[in-house]
Structures are given as structure tokens and as C-alpha cells.
Amino acid sequence: MISRILAALALVAATPALTGATPPQQQAQRDGAHDFDFLIGNWKAHVRRLPDRLVGSTKWIEYDGISNHQKLLDTNANFEEFDVRTADGTGRIKAQTLRLYDPKTRQWAIYGIDLDAGQLPMPATVGQFNGKRGEFYDMEPWKGRMILVRFVWEDLGPKAARMTQSFSADGGKSWEANWICELTR
């Protein structure tokens, strides 16, 4: 199972058509160590979440709360604390994220930490930025099958950022957004 996931991630990383990235031979080598610096600090978070995924649903649930980001020991790593609730207080999502930059591959590895379960899910979501937009991919189980997942981070200026999660059940030919997080200062 792990070998199939790694093979699929390698295919995504090596296929510019899926990621929208410029082929490596056309890219100037750049240091992306500061790509997530725009997130450092405290944010208000507004989330729209599509709970019924890959079935054509259009019913979204909305949440509001905080998303706070800090560098770890003045390194290329950063940590996020995330806590949002529905307006009626019946729904809550709390999460922690660890982002690590690998200067050799020039890519970020993103881990959603499950502190309640004491787990660091593997493998990481991996990707990089092209300008103010970053794309990150992984394979995840969803309702008994493995699907391709894309996270897009957008630096919208000093007071705004957005992260969109999308699922693809057809290997990246089509995408369904199911999580949109708007951050404002």
C-alpha cells in the first residue's frame, strides 16, 4: 500500500500537467525556505467545509475562529494552531500543522498533527510555491479507496491568505474543492 502511495506521489511530482508547475529543466533553482513566512502571526479564520465529498453535494458548513502560525526556533520550519467553530457552537475543528522545508529538494513537507490521538500521519503532503501560490499533494484514503488530494496556499497580501483543499477521484483530471479557509488579519 505504501509503495503505491509513494509511486502515485512521484507521478504527481513528475507530471507538470497535474501540478501546473513549470518543468524542472525550465525552472531557475530558487530557495523556497521563506515561502510560508507570509503566514507567520495571528489570523482570523473563516472556513467553508463540504462534508459530503465526491458525491456532487453543494451543502457547505461554515466555521469561524483562529489560525496562528509561528516559526520554530528561527528555522525554516513553522507550526500552526487552528481552532474554528460553527456559529451555533455545535461543530468544532481544532488542528495543528507542522511545515518543514527541505533545502535539498526545495520542497515543503506538511504534516497535520493529531494531538488528540497522539499521531503524526504519514506520508507528508509535499509541494512547493511558484510565486505567491503553493501546491501540495498527497494520497489519502476516502471511503475505502485512495484519492489524490491537493492543497493550494495563496498569499493574497499582508492581510489575507487562502488555503483550498480539493479531492480528485480520477488521478488529477478533475478536482472538487471541499475545504476553503480564508484568513484575515
Coordinates of C-alpha atoms in Angstrom, one line a residue:
M1 CA 0.0 0.0 0.0
I2 CA 2.7 2.5 1.0
S3 CA 4.7 1.7 -2.2
R4 CA 1.5 2.5 -4.3
I5 CA 1.1 5.8 -2.5
L6 CA 4.7 6.8 -3.0
A7 CA 4.5 5.8 -6.7
A8 CA 1.4 8.0 -7.1
L9 CA 3.1 10.9 -5.4
A10 CA 6.2 10.5 -7.5
L11 CA 4.0 10.6 -10.6
V12 CA 2.2 13.7 -9.5
A13 CA 5.5 15.5 -8.7
A14 CA 7.0 14.5 -12.0
T15 CA 3.9 15.5 -14.0
P16 CA 3.8 19.2 -14.6
A17 CA 0.3 19.0 -16.2
L18 CA -1.2 17.8 -12.9
T19 CA 0.5 20.4 -10.8
G20 CA 0.6 23.3 -13.2
A21 CA 4.3 23.6 -12.4
T22 CA 7.0 24.6 -14.9
P23 CA 9.1 21.5 -15.8
P24 CA 12.3 21.3 -13.7
Q25 CA 14.6 21.9 -16.7
Q26 CA 12.8 25.3 -17.2
Q27 CA 12.8 26.4 -13.6
A28 CA 15.6 28.5 -12.1
Q29 CA 16.7 27.0 -8.9
R30 CA 15.2 29.0 -6.1
D31 CA 15.3 28.9 -2.4
G32 CA 11.8 28.5 -1.1
A33 CA 12.7 28.4 2.6
H34 CA 10.7 31.6 3.3
D35 CA 7.6 30.7 1.2
F36 CA 5.4 30.4 4.2
D37 CA 6.7 33.5 6.0
F38 CA 3.6 35.4 4.9
L39 CA 1.6 33.2 7.3
I40 CA 3.6 34.0 10.4
G41 CA 1.5 35.7 13.0
N42 CA -2.1 35.5 14.2
W43 CA -5.1 35.3 11.8
K44 CA -8.9 35.2 11.9
A45 CA -10.1 32.1 10.1
H46 CA -13.3 31.6 8.1
V47 CA -13.8 28.0 6.9
R48 CA -16.3 26.5 4.5
R49 CA -16.3 22.7 4.6
L50 CA -18.0 20.3 2.3
P51 CA -18.7 17.2 4.5
D52 CA -20.2 15.0 1.7
R53 CA -17.3 14.7 -0.8
L54 CA -17.1 13.3 -4.3
V55 CA -20.9 12.8 -4.5
G56 CA -22.0 16.2 -6.1
S57 CA -23.0 17.8 -2.8
T58 CA -23.4 21.5 -2.5
K59 CA -24.1 21.8 1.2
W60 CA -21.3 23.6 3.0
I61 CA -20.8 24.1 6.7
E62 CA -19.2 27.3 7.9
Y63 CA -16.8 27.9 10.8
D64 CA -15.0 30.9 12.4
G65 CA -12.0 31.1 14.7
I66 CA -8.3 31.4 14.7
S67 CA -5.2 30.3 12.8
N68 CA -1.9 31.2 14.5
H69 CA 1.5 30.5 12.9
Q70 CA 4.9 30.7 14.3
K71 CA 8.4 29.9 13.2
L72 CA 10.2 27.2 15.2
L73 CA 13.5 28.3 16.7
D74 CA 14.1 30.8 13.9
T75 CA 14.4 28.0 11.3
N76 CA 12.7 27.1 8.0
A77 CA 10.0 25.2 10.0
N78 CA 6.7 26.6 11.2
F79 CA 3.8 25.5 13.3
E80 CA 0.1 26.3 13.2
E81 CA -2.5 26.1 15.8
F82 CA -6.0 26.1 14.3
D83 CA -9.4 26.3 16.1
V84 CA -12.7 27.1 14.5
R85 CA -16.4 26.6 15.5
T86 CA -19.8 26.8 13.8
A87 CA -21.9 29.8 14.7
D88 CA -24.3 27.7 16.8
G89 CA -21.4 26.1 18.6
T90 CA -22.3 22.5 17.7
G91 CA -19.3 22.0 15.4
R92 CA -15.6 22.5 16.2
I93 CA -12.4 21.7 14.3
K94 CA -9.1 22.0 16.0
A95 CA -5.9 21.1 14.3
Q96 CA -2.1 21.6 14.4
T97 CA 0.1 21.7 11.4
L98 CA 3.9 21.3 11.1
R99 CA 5.6 22.5 7.9
L100 CA 9.2 21.6 7.2
Y101 CA 11.4 22.9 4.3
D102 CA 13.9 20.6 2.7
P103 CA 16.7 22.7 1.1
K104 CA 17.9 19.7 -1.0
T105 CA 14.6 19.0 -2.7
R106 CA 13.4 22.7 -2.4
Q107 CA 10.1 21.4 -1.3
W108 CA 7.9 21.6 1.8
A109 CA 6.6 18.6 3.8
I110 CA 3.3 19.4 5.6
Y111 CA 2.1 17.3 8.4
G112 CA -1.4 17.5 10.0
I113 CA -0.7 16.6 13.6
D114 CA -3.4 14.7 15.5
L115 CA -2.6 15.6 19.1
D116 CA -5.8 14.0 20.5
A117 CA -4.7 10.6 19.0
G118 CA -1.0 11.2 19.6
Q119 CA -0.3 10.6 15.9
L120 CA 1.8 12.2 13.1
P121 CA 0.1 10.9 9.9
M122 CA 2.5 9.7 7.2
P123 CA 3.4 10.3 4.5
A124 CA 3.5 14.1 4.4
T125 CA 1.8 16.4 1.9
V126 CA 4.6 17.6 -0.3
G127 CA 5.0 20.5 -2.7
Q128 CA 6.3 24.0 -3.4
F129 CA 5.5 27.5 -4.3
N130 CA 5.5 29.2 -7.6
G131 CA 5.4 32.9 -6.8
K132 CA 2.6 33.6 -4.2
R133 CA 0.8 30.3 -4.9
G134 CA 1.9 26.9 -3.5
E135 CA 0.6 23.5 -4.5
F136 CA 0.9 20.4 -2.3
Y137 CA -0.2 16.8 -2.9
D138 CA -0.7 13.6 -1.2
M139 CA -2.8 10.4 -1.4
E140 CA -5.3 9.7 1.3
P141 CA -7.9 7.1 2.0
W142 CA -11.5 8.2 1.4
K143 CA -14.4 5.9 1.9
G144 CA -12.4 2.7 1.1
R145 CA -10.3 4.0 -1.8
M146 CA -7.2 6.1 -2.2
I147 CA -7.7 9.5 -3.7
L148 CA -5.4 12.3 -4.8
V149 CA -5.5 15.4 -2.5
R150 CA -4.3 18.9 -3.5
F151 CA -3.8 21.8 -1.1
V152 CA -3.3 25.2 -2.6
W153 CA -2.0 28.0 -0.5
E154 CA -2.3 31.6 -1.7
D155 CA -0.5 34.7 -0.4
L156 CA -3.1 37.4 -1.1
G157 CA -1.2 40.2 0.6
P158 CA -0.2 41.3 4.1
K159 CA -3.8 41.0 5.5
A160 CA -5.2 38.0 3.5
A161 CA -4.4 34.4 2.7
R162 CA -6.4 31.4 1.5
M163 CA -6.0 27.6 1.6
T164 CA -8.2 25.3 -0.6
Q165 CA -8.2 21.6 -0.3
S166 CA -9.6 19.6 -3.2
F167 CA -10.1 15.9 -3.9
S168 CA -9.6 14.1 -7.2
A169 CA -11.0 10.6 -7.8
D170 CA -9.7 10.4 -11.3
G171 CA -5.9 10.9 -10.8
G172 CA -6.0 14.7 -11.1
K173 CA -8.1 15.1 -14.3
S174 CA -10.8 16.9 -12.2
W175 CA -10.9 18.4 -8.8
E176 CA -13.7 19.0 -6.2
A177 CA -12.9 21.7 -3.6
N178 CA -14.1 20.6 -0.2
W179 CA -12.4 22.9 2.3
I180 CA -11.8 26.7 1.8
C181 CA -10.1 28.6 4.6
E182 CA -10.0 32.4 4.2
L183 CA -7.5 34.1 6.6
T184 CA -7.6 37.8 7.5
R185 CA -5.7 39.9 10.0

